[in-house]
Amino acid sequence: MADTETAEAGRDFIREIIREDIAAGRCQGVVTRFPPEPNGFLHIGHAKSICLNFGAAQEFAGRCHLRFDDTNPIKEEQAFIDAIQRDVRWLGFDWGEHLYHASDYFEQLYAWAEHLIATGRAYVDDLTPEQMRAMRGTLTEPGQDSPFRGRGVAENLDLFRRMRAGEFPNGARVLRARIDMAAGNINLRDPVLYRILHATHPRTGDAWCIYPTYDFAHGQSDAIEGVTHSLCTLEFEDHRPLYEWLLDSLPADPARARPRQYEFARLNLAYTVLSKRVLTQLVQQGHVRGWDDPRMPTLAGMRRRGVPAAALREFVRRIGVARAYSVVDMAMLDHAVRETLNPVAPRRLAVLHPLRVVIENYPEGDTEILTAANHPDDPDAGTRTITFGRVLYVEREDFMEEPPKKFFRLSPGREVRLRYGYFITCTQVVKDAAGEVVELRCTYDPASRGGNAPDGRRVQATLHWVSAADACPAEIRFYNPLFTRPDPGAEGDVMADLNPDSLEVLTGCLVEPALALAEPGETVQFERTGYFCADPESRPDRLVFNRTVGLRDTWARVQDAGAKAGKPR
Ligand code: ATP
Ligand code: MG
């Protein structure tokens, strides 16, 4: 790893804290964890958390656990568990043998709940959820004690055991911490620790009908695993006092680690929603074609679209880790994608809107094989062959019958270069009955093979093209943001802000034959057009490509302008 990279990685406040903890001997080795709830696919916000947790552990020679926070069987599925593991690995991280589940600890958590009851720190409450909510108070008013708050230890233990035994229906009773109904922090107003849920769990089956809440499972799981730095997003900041209270209330065990929770700001992306609840709705209501739809901000969607994992990691490194709220521009992600792909993506020829070209002085029925470099700056990337012949296709927008001043591409009488091919000159325009251009008649200069005229004659444009002899038809899918406003849902209904034009399907495209072999997940550059990736639905007789990103970079320009104006970046 380059020095600069390490130096950059070390700048955020979390890594600073870890460094100080190590220097002061406050921890023996760093242990972090990434704790997803398996109720959906991972999104780019999770990538930030994954890169932070796994990245910091790597940098400080520690370890990072993957722990499923599987405490709500109603919303959790094995398919999500599998997808999450696949996506973390794809992003480039490895938890080794440290794969855990909150459900691994259900027995231990239960024992600790009994310990809380036995020490007077928890009680069984029979209030309905509505009553409980009504008595919780507000930010400015204290809550009221439940009439069941005074229950004795023996009765609480008996009821809690009967909750576990399945004697009561869902919602009949809960176990609550006995902390302080007047606490300024609402999280400390006797939070619920266990609820009754007669539901089959993906891992523990029907062994349990009571499940711990997130708050009761989280810190304790960290403690069991010896997590030193429990990193989470800022919405959990107000839960930290509860996290601490619960850890303080566990039976004394000097061997157990004392984790500390630190909070950082979530990643927010403009024109995108990073909430699993909304992403689930998009999938369930059919607004997208699935969790891995290339429009989705999920890791699976981005992978399918052709975004390399390295670009995501680089994007996350650049946005950094801080506590301040911010919204990141999509162009910044696109910039990282281009920077990652440009040096490595093989170059290919593809015509999106084909316009037929007949080379009149090329012998009928003849073809020839030309050699094309796979990458202009990398001889090691090798070459491939393409076929030249009498009938070719160029991009419709590369021709204008009456060109304005600054149009240097093909027009009547004008000579241009065909990439890796020859110079051609347009001699005639063929139109259909409606007056639309359907074909160009051209001549080629046989002496310009490879793209240079022996007399040093210059042309102003180089066009991409394919040959009628061997071009393959393809469908190309273009993706626009899923939402029409940078802050979807800011005016209420997030679904009202859906972009009806988020998917544009272009059929009748023609691509060079090398692309028939493209593997899904392999991203190539269509010269002059952008980066594209074969879709898993692509078949030899029906090629399908996803546009990953265009060639034009708005982010670099924004940055340059900022630098010129002397603004901090
Ligand atoms: P959502 O709010 O989308 O439902 P979540 O936070 O409930 O997501 P979890 O599976 O619990 O989803 O998240 C696992 C970890 O990922 C948590 O530690 C959470 O803080 C972190 N995380 C989730 N969203 C983001 C985000 N946008 N930016 C950074 N970290 C995130
Ligand atoms: Mg969560």
Coordinates of C-alpha atoms and ligand atoms in Angstrom, one line a residue:
M1 CA 0.0 0.0 0.0
A2 CA 1.3 3.4 -0.9
D3 CA 2.5 5.7 1.9
T4 CA 0.1 8.4 0.9
E5 CA -2.8 6.1 1.1
T6 CA -1.9 5.0 4.6
A7 CA -1.4 8.6 5.6
E8 CA -4.7 9.6 4.1
A9 CA -6.4 6.7 5.8
G10 CA -5.1 7.8 9.1
R11 CA -6.7 11.2 9.1
D12 CA -10.2 10.7 10.3
F13 CA -11.1 11.1 14.0
I14 CA -12.0 7.5 14.5
R15 CA -8.6 6.3 13.5
E16 CA -7.1 9.0 15.6
I17 CA -9.0 7.7 18.6
I18 CA -7.8 4.2 17.9
R19 CA -4.3 5.3 17.6
E20 CA -4.4 7.1 20.9
D21 CA -6.1 4.1 22.6
I22 CA -3.3 1.9 21.4
A23 CA -0.6 4.4 22.4
A24 CA -2.1 4.7 25.9
G25 CA -2.4 1.0 26.3
R26 CA -6.2 1.2 26.6
C27 CA -6.7 -1.7 24.3
Q28 CA -4.7 -4.8 23.4
G29 CA -5.3 -5.1 19.7
V30 CA -8.2 -3.6 17.8
V31 CA -11.4 -5.5 17.3
T32 CA -14.2 -3.9 15.2
R33 CA -17.4 -5.4 13.7
F34 CA -19.8 -4.7 10.9
P35 CA -23.3 -5.5 12.2
P36 CA -25.9 -5.6 9.5
E37 CA -29.5 -6.6 10.1
P38 CA -30.3 -9.2 7.4
N39 CA -33.5 -7.5 6.3
G40 CA -32.3 -6.3 2.9
F41 CA -29.3 -6.0 0.7
L42 CA -26.3 -3.8 1.5
H43 CA -26.2 -0.4 0.0
I44 CA -23.4 2.1 -0.6
G45 CA -23.9 3.6 2.9
H46 CA -23.0 0.2 4.3
A47 CA -19.9 0.3 2.1
K48 CA -18.8 3.3 4.1
S49 CA -19.2 1.4 7.4
I50 CA -17.6 -1.8 6.0
C51 CA -14.6 0.1 4.7
L52 CA -14.2 1.9 8.0
N53 CA -14.6 -1.2 10.2
F54 CA -12.6 -3.6 8.1
G55 CA -10.2 -1.0 7.0
A56 CA -9.3 0.3 10.4
A57 CA -8.9 -3.2 11.7
Q58 CA -6.5 -4.0 8.9
E59 CA -4.5 -0.8 9.4
F60 CA -4.0 -1.5 13.1
A61 CA -3.3 -5.2 12.7
G62 CA -6.6 -6.1 14.4
R63 CA -9.6 -8.0 13.2
C64 CA -13.1 -7.2 12.1
H65 CA -16.1 -9.4 12.7
L66 CA -19.1 -9.8 10.5
R67 CA -22.0 -10.0 12.9
F68 CA -25.6 -10.4 11.8
D69 CA -27.9 -8.4 14.0
D70 CA -30.6 -11.0 13.6
T71 CA -33.0 -10.1 16.4
N72 CA -36.2 -9.5 14.3
P73 CA -37.2 -12.8 12.6
I74 CA -40.3 -11.2 11.0
K75 CA -38.2 -9.1 8.6
E76 CA -35.1 -11.3 8.2
E77 CA -34.3 -13.9 5.6
Q78 CA -31.6 -16.4 4.8
A79 CA -31.4 -14.9 1.2
F80 CA -30.4 -11.6 2.8
I81 CA -27.8 -13.3 5.0
D82 CA -26.2 -14.9 1.9
A83 CA -26.4 -11.6 -0.2
I84 CA -24.7 -9.7 2.6
Q85 CA -21.8 -12.1 2.8
R86 CA -21.3 -12.1 -0.9
D87 CA -21.3 -8.4 -1.1
V88 CA -18.8 -7.8 1.8
R89 CA -16.5 -10.3 0.1
W90 CA -17.0 -8.6 -3.3
L91 CA -16.1 -5.3 -1.7
G92 CA -12.8 -6.9 -0.8
F93 CA -13.0 -7.7 2.8
D94 CA -12.7 -11.0 4.7
W95 CA -13.9 -11.8 8.2
G96 CA -12.0 -15.1 8.3
E97 CA -13.4 -17.3 11.0
H98 CA -15.1 -14.3 12.7
L99 CA -18.7 -14.8 11.5
Y100 CA -21.2 -14.2 14.3
H101 CA -24.8 -13.7 14.8
A102 CA -26.7 -12.0 17.7
S103 CA -28.7 -15.2 17.7
D104 CA -25.5 -17.1 18.7
Y105 CA -25.9 -15.3 22.0
F106 CA -29.6 -15.7 22.7
E107 CA -29.0 -18.1 25.6
Q108 CA -26.4 -15.8 27.1
L109 CA -28.5 -12.7 26.6
Y110 CA -31.4 -14.4 28.2
A111 CA -29.3 -15.3 31.2
W112 CA -28.2 -11.7 31.5
A113 CA -31.8 -10.5 31.3
E114 CA -32.6 -12.8 34.3
H115 CA -29.5 -11.2 36.0
L116 CA -31.0 -7.8 35.4
I117 CA -34.3 -8.9 36.9
A118 CA -32.5 -10.5 39.9
T119 CA -30.6 -7.3 40.6
G120 CA -33.8 -5.2 40.4
R121 CA -32.8 -3.6 37.1
A122 CA -35.6 -5.0 34.9
Y123 CA -39.3 -5.7 35.1
V124 CA -42.1 -7.3 33.1
D125 CA -44.6 -4.7 31.9
D126 CA -48.1 -5.6 30.9
L127 CA -49.0 -2.2 29.3
T128 CA -50.0 -2.3 25.7
P129 CA -47.6 -0.7 23.2
E130 CA -50.0 2.3 22.9
Q131 CA -50.2 2.8 26.6
M132 CA -46.4 2.6 26.9
R133 CA -46.0 5.2 24.1
A134 CA -48.5 7.5 25.8
M135 CA -46.6 7.3 29.1
R136 CA -43.1 7.8 27.7
G137 CA -43.4 11.6 27.9
T138 CA -41.8 13.9 25.4
L139 CA -38.6 15.7 24.9
T140 CA -39.8 18.4 27.3
E141 CA -42.0 16.3 29.7
P142 CA -40.9 13.4 31.8
G143 CA -42.5 10.0 31.3
Q144 CA -44.8 8.3 33.9
D145 CA -44.0 5.1 35.7
S146 CA -45.9 2.1 34.6
P147 CA -48.2 0.6 37.2
F148 CA -46.2 -2.6 36.8
R149 CA -42.8 -1.0 37.5
G150 CA -42.9 -1.9 41.2
R151 CA -43.2 -5.7 40.6
G152 CA -41.0 -7.8 42.8
V153 CA -38.1 -9.9 41.6
A154 CA -39.9 -13.2 42.1
E155 CA -43.0 -12.2 40.1
N156 CA -40.8 -10.7 37.4
L157 CA -38.7 -13.8 37.1
D158 CA -41.8 -16.0 37.0
L159 CA -43.5 -13.9 34.3
F160 CA -40.3 -13.6 32.2
R161 CA -39.8 -17.4 32.3
R162 CA -43.4 -17.9 31.2
M163 CA -42.9 -15.4 28.4
R164 CA -40.0 -17.6 27.2
A165 CA -42.2 -20.7 27.6
G166 CA -44.7 -19.3 25.2
E167 CA -47.6 -18.8 27.6
F168 CA -48.5 -15.3 26.2
P169 CA -49.4 -14.0 22.8
N170 CA -47.4 -11.4 20.8
G171 CA -47.4 -8.0 22.5
A172 CA -49.0 -9.2 25.8
R173 CA -45.9 -8.3 27.9
V174 CA -42.4 -7.0 27.5
L175 CA -39.3 -6.9 29.6
R176 CA -38.1 -3.4 30.4
A177 CA -35.0 -2.0 32.0
R178 CA -35.8 -0.1 35.2
I179 CA -33.7 3.0 34.7
D180 CA -35.5 6.4 35.0
M181 CA -38.8 7.5 33.5
A182 CA -37.8 11.1 34.0
A183 CA -34.4 10.9 32.2
G184 CA -33.8 13.7 29.8
N185 CA -32.7 11.1 27.3
I186 CA -35.8 9.2 26.2
N187 CA -33.7 6.1 25.5
L188 CA -33.2 5.8 29.2
R189 CA -36.9 5.8 30.1
D190 CA -37.2 2.1 30.8
P191 CA -36.4 0.9 27.3
V192 CA -37.9 -2.5 26.2
L193 CA -35.3 -5.3 26.3
Y194 CA -37.4 -8.3 25.2
R195 CA -40.6 -8.7 23.3
I196 CA -42.8 -11.7 22.6
L197 CA -42.7 -12.7 18.9
H198 CA -44.1 -16.1 17.9
A199 CA -42.1 -16.3 14.7
T200 CA -39.7 -18.7 13.1
H201 CA -36.1 -17.5 13.1
P202 CA -33.9 -18.2 10.1
R203 CA -31.2 -19.7 12.4
T204 CA -32.9 -20.7 15.7
G205 CA -36.1 -21.9 14.2
D206 CA -38.8 -22.1 16.8
A207 CA -36.5 -22.4 19.8
W208 CA -37.5 -18.9 20.9
C209 CA -40.7 -16.9 21.1
I210 CA -39.1 -13.9 22.8
Y211 CA -36.5 -11.9 21.1
P212 CA -34.1 -9.3 22.5
T213 CA -34.3 -5.7 21.1
Y214 CA -31.5 -4.2 19.1
D215 CA -30.5 -2.2 22.2
F216 CA -30.3 -5.2 24.4
A217 CA -28.4 -7.4 21.9
H218 CA -26.0 -4.9 20.5
G219 CA -23.6 -3.9 23.3
Q220 CA -23.7 -7.3 24.9
S221 CA -22.8 -8.9 21.6
D222 CA -19.9 -6.5 21.3
A223 CA -18.7 -7.4 24.8
I224 CA -19.0 -11.1 24.2
E225 CA -16.8 -10.8 21.1
G226 CA -14.2 -8.6 22.7
V227 CA -15.0 -5.7 20.4
T228 CA -12.9 -2.7 21.4
H229 CA -14.3 0.0 19.1
S230 CA -18.0 -0.2 18.3
L231 CA -18.4 2.1 15.3
C232 CA -21.9 3.2 14.3
T233 CA -23.8 6.0 12.7
L234 CA -24.9 9.2 14.6
E235 CA -28.5 8.2 15.1
F236 CA -27.2 5.8 17.8
E237 CA -25.4 8.6 19.8
D238 CA -28.4 8.9 22.1
H239 CA -28.4 5.2 22.6
R240 CA -24.8 5.3 24.0
P241 CA -25.8 6.0 27.6
L242 CA -28.1 3.0 27.5
Y243 CA -25.3 0.9 25.8
E244 CA -23.0 1.9 28.8
W245 CA -25.8 1.3 31.4
L246 CA -26.4 -2.2 30.1
L247 CA -22.7 -3.1 30.0
D248 CA -22.3 -1.7 33.6
S249 CA -25.2 -3.9 34.7
L250 CA -23.8 -7.2 33.4
P251 CA -22.4 -9.6 36.0
A252 CA -18.8 -8.7 36.8
D253 CA -16.4 -10.5 34.6
P254 CA -13.0 -9.0 34.4
A255 CA -12.0 -11.1 31.4
R256 CA -14.8 -9.5 29.3
A257 CA -13.8 -6.6 27.0
R258 CA -15.3 -3.2 27.6
P259 CA -16.3 -1.9 24.2
R260 CA -16.7 1.8 23.5
Q261 CA -19.2 3.1 21.0
Y262 CA -18.2 5.9 18.6
E263 CA -20.5 7.6 16.1
F264 CA -19.9 9.0 12.7
A265 CA -22.1 10.6 10.1
R266 CA -24.1 8.5 7.7
L267 CA -23.4 8.7 4.0
N268 CA -26.1 10.5 2.1
L269 CA -26.1 10.6 -1.6
A270 CA -28.1 13.1 -3.6
Y271 CA -31.0 11.8 -5.8
T272 CA -30.8 8.5 -3.9
V273 CA -32.4 7.0 -0.8
L274 CA -30.2 4.9 1.5
S275 CA -32.9 3.5 3.7
K276 CA -33.6 -0.2 3.6
R277 CA -37.2 0.5 4.4
V278 CA -37.6 2.5 1.2
L279 CA -35.4 0.2 -0.9
T280 CA -37.5 -2.7 0.2
Q281 CA -40.6 -0.8 -1.0
L282 CA -39.0 -0.1 -4.3
V283 CA -38.4 -3.8 -4.8
Q284 CA -41.8 -5.0 -3.4
Q285 CA -43.8 -2.5 -5.3
G286 CA -42.0 -3.3 -8.5
H287 CA -40.5 0.1 -9.2
V288 CA -37.2 -1.7 -9.9
R289 CA -36.5 -5.2 -11.2
G290 CA -35.0 -6.4 -7.9
W291 CA -32.4 -5.7 -5.2
D292 CA -29.7 -5.9 -7.9
D293 CA -31.4 -3.6 -10.4
P294 CA -28.5 -1.4 -11.7
R295 CA -30.5 1.7 -10.6
M296 CA -30.4 0.6 -7.0
P297 CA -27.8 2.1 -4.7
T298 CA -27.2 -1.5 -3.4
L299 CA -23.8 -3.1 -3.8
A300 CA -25.4 -5.8 -5.9
G301 CA -27.0 -3.2 -8.2
M302 CA -23.7 -1.3 -8.6
R303 CA -21.8 -4.6 -9.3
R304 CA -24.4 -5.4 -12.0
R305 CA -24.1 -2.0 -13.4
G306 CA -20.3 -2.5 -13.7
V307 CA -19.0 -0.4 -10.8
P308 CA -15.7 -2.0 -9.7
A309 CA -15.3 -2.7 -6.0
A310 CA -12.0 -0.7 -6.1
A311 CA -13.9 2.4 -7.2
L312 CA -16.3 2.1 -4.3
R313 CA -13.5 1.7 -1.9
E314 CA -11.8 4.7 -3.4
F315 CA -15.0 6.7 -3.2
V316 CA -15.4 5.9 0.4
R317 CA -11.8 6.8 1.1
R318 CA -12.3 10.2 -0.5
I319 CA -15.5 11.1 1.3
G320 CA -13.7 10.3 4.6
V321 CA -15.2 9.8 8.1
A322 CA -16.5 12.7 10.1
R323 CA -19.4 13.7 12.3
A324 CA -20.8 16.5 10.2
Y325 CA -23.9 16.0 8.2
S326 CA -23.3 16.1 4.5
V327 CA -24.8 15.0 1.2
V328 CA -22.4 13.6 -1.4
D329 CA -22.9 14.3 -5.1
M330 CA -23.3 11.2 -7.3
A331 CA -20.7 12.8 -9.7
M332 CA -18.1 12.1 -7.1
L333 CA -18.8 8.3 -7.3
D334 CA -18.8 8.5 -11.1
H335 CA -15.5 10.2 -11.0
A336 CA -14.0 7.4 -8.9
V337 CA -15.5 4.8 -11.3
R338 CA -14.0 6.5 -14.3
E339 CA -10.6 6.8 -12.6
T340 CA -10.6 3.2 -11.7
L341 CA -11.8 1.9 -15.1
N342 CA -9.9 4.2 -17.4
P343 CA -6.5 2.5 -16.9
V344 CA -7.8 -1.0 -17.1
A345 CA -11.0 -1.2 -19.1
P346 CA -10.5 -2.8 -22.6
R347 CA -11.5 -0.6 -25.5
R348 CA -14.2 -1.8 -27.8
L349 CA -16.3 -0.4 -30.7
A350 CA -20.0 -0.2 -30.4
V351 CA -22.5 1.9 -32.3
L352 CA -25.6 2.9 -30.4
H353 CA -27.6 4.5 -33.2
P354 CA -26.3 2.8 -36.4
L355 CA -26.2 4.6 -39.7
R356 CA -25.4 2.4 -42.7
V357 CA -22.3 3.4 -44.7
V358 CA -21.4 1.8 -48.1
I359 CA -17.8 2.1 -49.2
E360 CA -18.4 2.3 -53.0
N361 CA -14.8 1.7 -54.0
Y362 CA -14.4 -1.3 -51.8
P363 CA -14.7 -4.6 -53.7
E364 CA -18.1 -6.2 -53.3
G365 CA -18.0 -9.3 -51.1
D366 CA -14.4 -8.6 -49.8
T367 CA -13.5 -8.2 -46.2
E368 CA -10.2 -7.7 -44.4
I369 CA -8.9 -8.2 -40.9
L370 CA -7.6 -5.1 -39.0
T371 CA -5.7 -5.1 -35.7
A372 CA -7.0 -2.9 -32.8
A373 CA -5.2 -2.2 -29.5
N374 CA -7.2 -3.2 -26.5
H375 CA -5.8 -0.2 -24.6
P376 CA -4.2 2.9 -26.0
D377 CA -1.8 3.4 -23.1
D378 CA -1.1 -0.2 -22.2
P379 CA 0.7 -2.4 -24.8
D380 CA 0.4 -5.4 -22.4
A381 CA -3.3 -5.3 -22.8
G382 CA -2.8 -6.8 -26.3
T383 CA -4.8 -6.5 -29.4
R384 CA -7.8 -8.0 -31.1
T385 CA -9.0 -8.2 -34.7
I386 CA -11.9 -6.4 -36.3
T387 CA -13.3 -6.8 -39.8
F388 CA -13.4 -4.1 -42.4
G389 CA -15.7 -4.4 -45.4
R390 CA -17.9 -2.7 -47.9
V391 CA -20.8 -2.1 -45.5
L392 CA -20.2 -0.5 -42.2
Y393 CA -22.2 1.3 -39.5
V394 CA -21.3 4.6 -37.9
E395 CA -23.0 6.6 -35.2
R396 CA -26.0 8.5 -36.6
E397 CA -25.0 11.6 -34.6
D398 CA -21.5 11.6 -36.2
F399 CA -23.1 12.7 -39.5
M400 CA -24.7 16.0 -40.4
E401 CA -25.9 16.9 -43.8
E402 CA -25.5 20.6 -43.2
P403 CA -22.9 20.9 -40.5
P404 CA -22.6 24.0 -38.3
K405 CA -19.2 25.7 -38.0
K406 CA -17.9 23.6 -35.2
F407 CA -19.0 20.2 -36.4
F408 CA -15.9 18.4 -37.6
R409 CA -17.3 14.9 -38.1
L410 CA -18.8 13.4 -41.2
S411 CA -20.7 15.5 -43.7
P412 CA -21.0 15.5 -47.5
G413 CA -17.5 15.9 -49.1
R414 CA -15.8 15.7 -45.7
E415 CA -13.0 13.2 -44.9
V416 CA -12.7 11.5 -41.5
R417 CA -10.8 8.6 -40.0
L418 CA -12.4 5.4 -39.0
R419 CA -10.7 4.2 -35.8
Y420 CA -8.1 1.4 -36.5
G421 CA -9.3 1.6 -40.2
Y422 CA -9.1 4.0 -43.1
F423 CA -9.9 7.5 -44.1
I424 CA -13.3 7.7 -45.7
T425 CA -15.0 10.6 -47.5
C426 CA -18.7 11.0 -47.8
T427 CA -19.8 11.3 -51.4
Q428 CA -23.6 10.9 -51.3
V429 CA -26.5 10.9 -48.9
V430 CA -29.4 8.4 -49.4
K431 CA -32.8 9.3 -47.9
D432 CA -36.1 7.5 -47.5
A433 CA -39.5 8.8 -48.6
A434 CA -39.8 10.8 -45.4
G435 CA -36.6 12.6 -46.1
E436 CA -34.6 10.8 -43.3
V437 CA -31.0 9.9 -44.0
V438 CA -30.8 6.1 -44.2
E439 CA -27.5 5.5 -45.8
L440 CA -24.2 7.3 -46.7
R441 CA -22.2 6.5 -49.7
C442 CA -18.5 7.0 -49.2
T443 CA -15.1 6.2 -50.7
Y444 CA -12.1 5.1 -48.8
D445 CA -8.4 5.7 -49.3
P446 CA -6.7 2.3 -49.5
A447 CA -3.3 4.0 -48.7
S448 CA -4.6 5.1 -45.3
R449 CA -4.8 1.6 -43.8
G450 CA -4.3 1.8 -40.0
G451 CA -5.5 5.4 -39.9
N452 CA -2.8 7.5 -41.5
A453 CA -2.5 8.9 -45.0
P454 CA 1.0 8.5 -46.5
D455 CA 1.0 12.1 -47.7
G456 CA 0.5 13.4 -44.1
R457 CA -3.0 14.6 -44.9
R458 CA -4.9 15.4 -41.7
V459 CA -8.5 14.9 -40.8
Q460 CA -10.4 16.5 -38.0
A461 CA -12.3 13.5 -36.5
T462 CA -11.9 9.9 -35.7
L463 CA -15.1 7.9 -35.6
H464 CA -16.0 4.5 -34.1
W465 CA -17.8 2.0 -36.3
V466 CA -18.6 -1.6 -36.8
S467 CA -18.8 -3.8 -39.8
A468 CA -22.0 -5.3 -41.2
A469 CA -20.0 -8.5 -41.8
D470 CA -19.7 -9.4 -38.2
A471 CA -21.3 -6.8 -35.9
C472 CA -23.6 -8.3 -33.2
P473 CA -27.0 -6.7 -32.3
A474 CA -27.3 -5.6 -28.7
E475 CA -29.6 -4.0 -26.3
I476 CA -28.1 -1.3 -24.2
R477 CA -29.7 -0.1 -20.9
F478 CA -29.0 3.4 -19.7
Y479 CA -29.7 4.4 -16.1
N480 CA -30.7 7.7 -14.7
P481 CA -31.2 8.6 -11.0
L482 CA -34.1 6.8 -9.4
F483 CA -35.5 10.1 -8.0
T484 CA -36.1 13.5 -9.5
R485 CA -35.0 15.5 -6.5
P486 CA -31.7 15.6 -4.6
D487 CA -33.6 15.1 -1.3
P488 CA -36.3 12.4 -2.2
G489 CA -39.2 12.5 0.2
A490 CA -38.4 15.9 1.6
E491 CA -42.0 16.9 0.8
G492 CA -43.6 13.9 2.2
D493 CA -44.1 10.9 -0.1
V494 CA -40.8 9.6 -1.3
M495 CA -42.5 7.5 -4.0
A496 CA -44.0 10.7 -5.5
D497 CA -40.4 11.7 -6.3
L498 CA -39.6 8.6 -8.4
N499 CA -38.1 9.4 -11.7
P500 CA -40.3 7.8 -14.5
D501 CA -37.3 7.9 -16.8
S502 CA -34.8 6.1 -14.7
L503 CA -34.4 3.3 -17.2
E504 CA -33.9 3.9 -20.9
V505 CA -33.6 0.8 -23.1
L506 CA -31.9 1.2 -26.5
T507 CA -32.4 -1.7 -28.9
G508 CA -30.9 -2.2 -32.3
C509 CA -27.4 -1.2 -31.2
L510 CA -24.5 -2.9 -33.0
V511 CA -21.3 -4.0 -31.3
E512 CA -18.0 -5.6 -32.4
P513 CA -17.9 -9.4 -32.1
A514 CA -15.3 -9.4 -29.3
L515 CA -18.2 -8.2 -27.1
A516 CA -20.1 -11.4 -27.6
L517 CA -17.6 -12.9 -25.2
A518 CA -17.9 -10.3 -22.5
E519 CA -18.5 -11.7 -19.0
P520 CA -21.1 -10.1 -16.8
G521 CA -19.2 -8.0 -14.3
E522 CA -16.4 -7.2 -16.8
T523 CA -16.6 -3.5 -17.7
V524 CA -15.3 -2.2 -21.0
Q525 CA -15.1 1.2 -22.6
F526 CA -17.1 1.7 -25.8
E527 CA -14.8 4.2 -27.4
R528 CA -16.2 7.7 -27.4
T529 CA -19.3 6.6 -25.6
G530 CA -18.7 5.4 -22.1
Y531 CA -18.2 2.4 -19.9
F532 CA -20.5 -0.6 -20.2
C533 CA -20.8 -3.9 -18.6
A534 CA -22.5 -7.1 -19.9
D535 CA -25.7 -7.9 -18.0
P536 CA -26.2 -11.3 -16.5
E537 CA -29.2 -11.6 -18.8
S538 CA -26.9 -11.2 -21.8
R539 CA -27.0 -14.3 -24.2
P540 CA -24.9 -14.9 -27.3
D541 CA -28.0 -14.4 -29.4
R542 CA -29.2 -11.4 -27.4
L543 CA -26.5 -9.3 -26.0
V544 CA -27.4 -6.9 -23.2
F545 CA -25.2 -4.2 -21.8
N546 CA -25.6 -1.8 -18.9
R547 CA -24.1 1.6 -19.1
T548 CA -21.9 2.0 -16.0
V549 CA -21.0 5.6 -16.5
G550 CA -20.5 8.1 -19.4
L551 CA -17.1 9.4 -20.3
R552 CA -17.7 13.0 -19.4
D553 CA -16.7 14.0 -15.9
T554 CA -18.5 16.8 -14.3
W555 CA -16.9 16.2 -10.9
A556 CA -13.4 16.8 -12.0
R557 CA -14.5 20.2 -13.5
V558 CA -16.2 21.2 -10.3
Q559 CA -13.0 20.3 -8.4
D560 CA -10.8 22.2 -10.9
A561 CA -13.0 25.3 -10.7
G562 CA -12.9 25.1 -6.9
A563 CA -9.1 24.8 -7.0
K564 CA -8.8 27.7 -9.3
A565 CA -11.0 29.9 -7.2
G566 CA -8.8 28.9 -4.2
K567 CA -11.6 27.2 -2.4
P568 CA -10.9 24.4 0.0
R569 CA -11.8 21.0 -1.5
Ligands
ATP1 P1 -31.3 1.5 7.2 O1 -31.4 2.8 8.0 O2 -31.0 1.8 5.7 O3 -32.5 0.6 7.4 P2 -29.6 0.3 9.0 O4 -28.7 1.2 9.6 O5 -30.8 -0.1 9.8 O6 -30.0 0.8 7.6 P3 -28.1 -2.0 9.4 O7 -28.1 -3.3 8.7 O8 -28.5 -2.0 10.8 O9 -28.9 -1.0 8.6 O10 -26.7 -1.3 9.2 C1 -25.5 -2.0 9.5 C2 -24.4 -0.9 9.8 O11 -24.3 -0.1 8.7 C3 -24.8 0.0 11.0 O12 -23.6 0.0 11.8 C4 -25.1 1.3 10.4 O13 -24.7 2.3 11.2 C5 -24.3 1.3 9.1 N1 -25.0 2.1 8.1 C6 -26.2 2.0 7.6 N2 -26.5 3.0 6.7 C7 -25.4 3.7 6.6 C8 -25.1 4.9 5.9 N3 -25.9 5.5 5.1 N4 -23.8 5.4 6.0 C9 -22.9 4.8 6.8 N5 -23.2 3.7 7.6 C10 -24.4 3.2 7.5
MG2 MG -30.2 -0.9 11.9

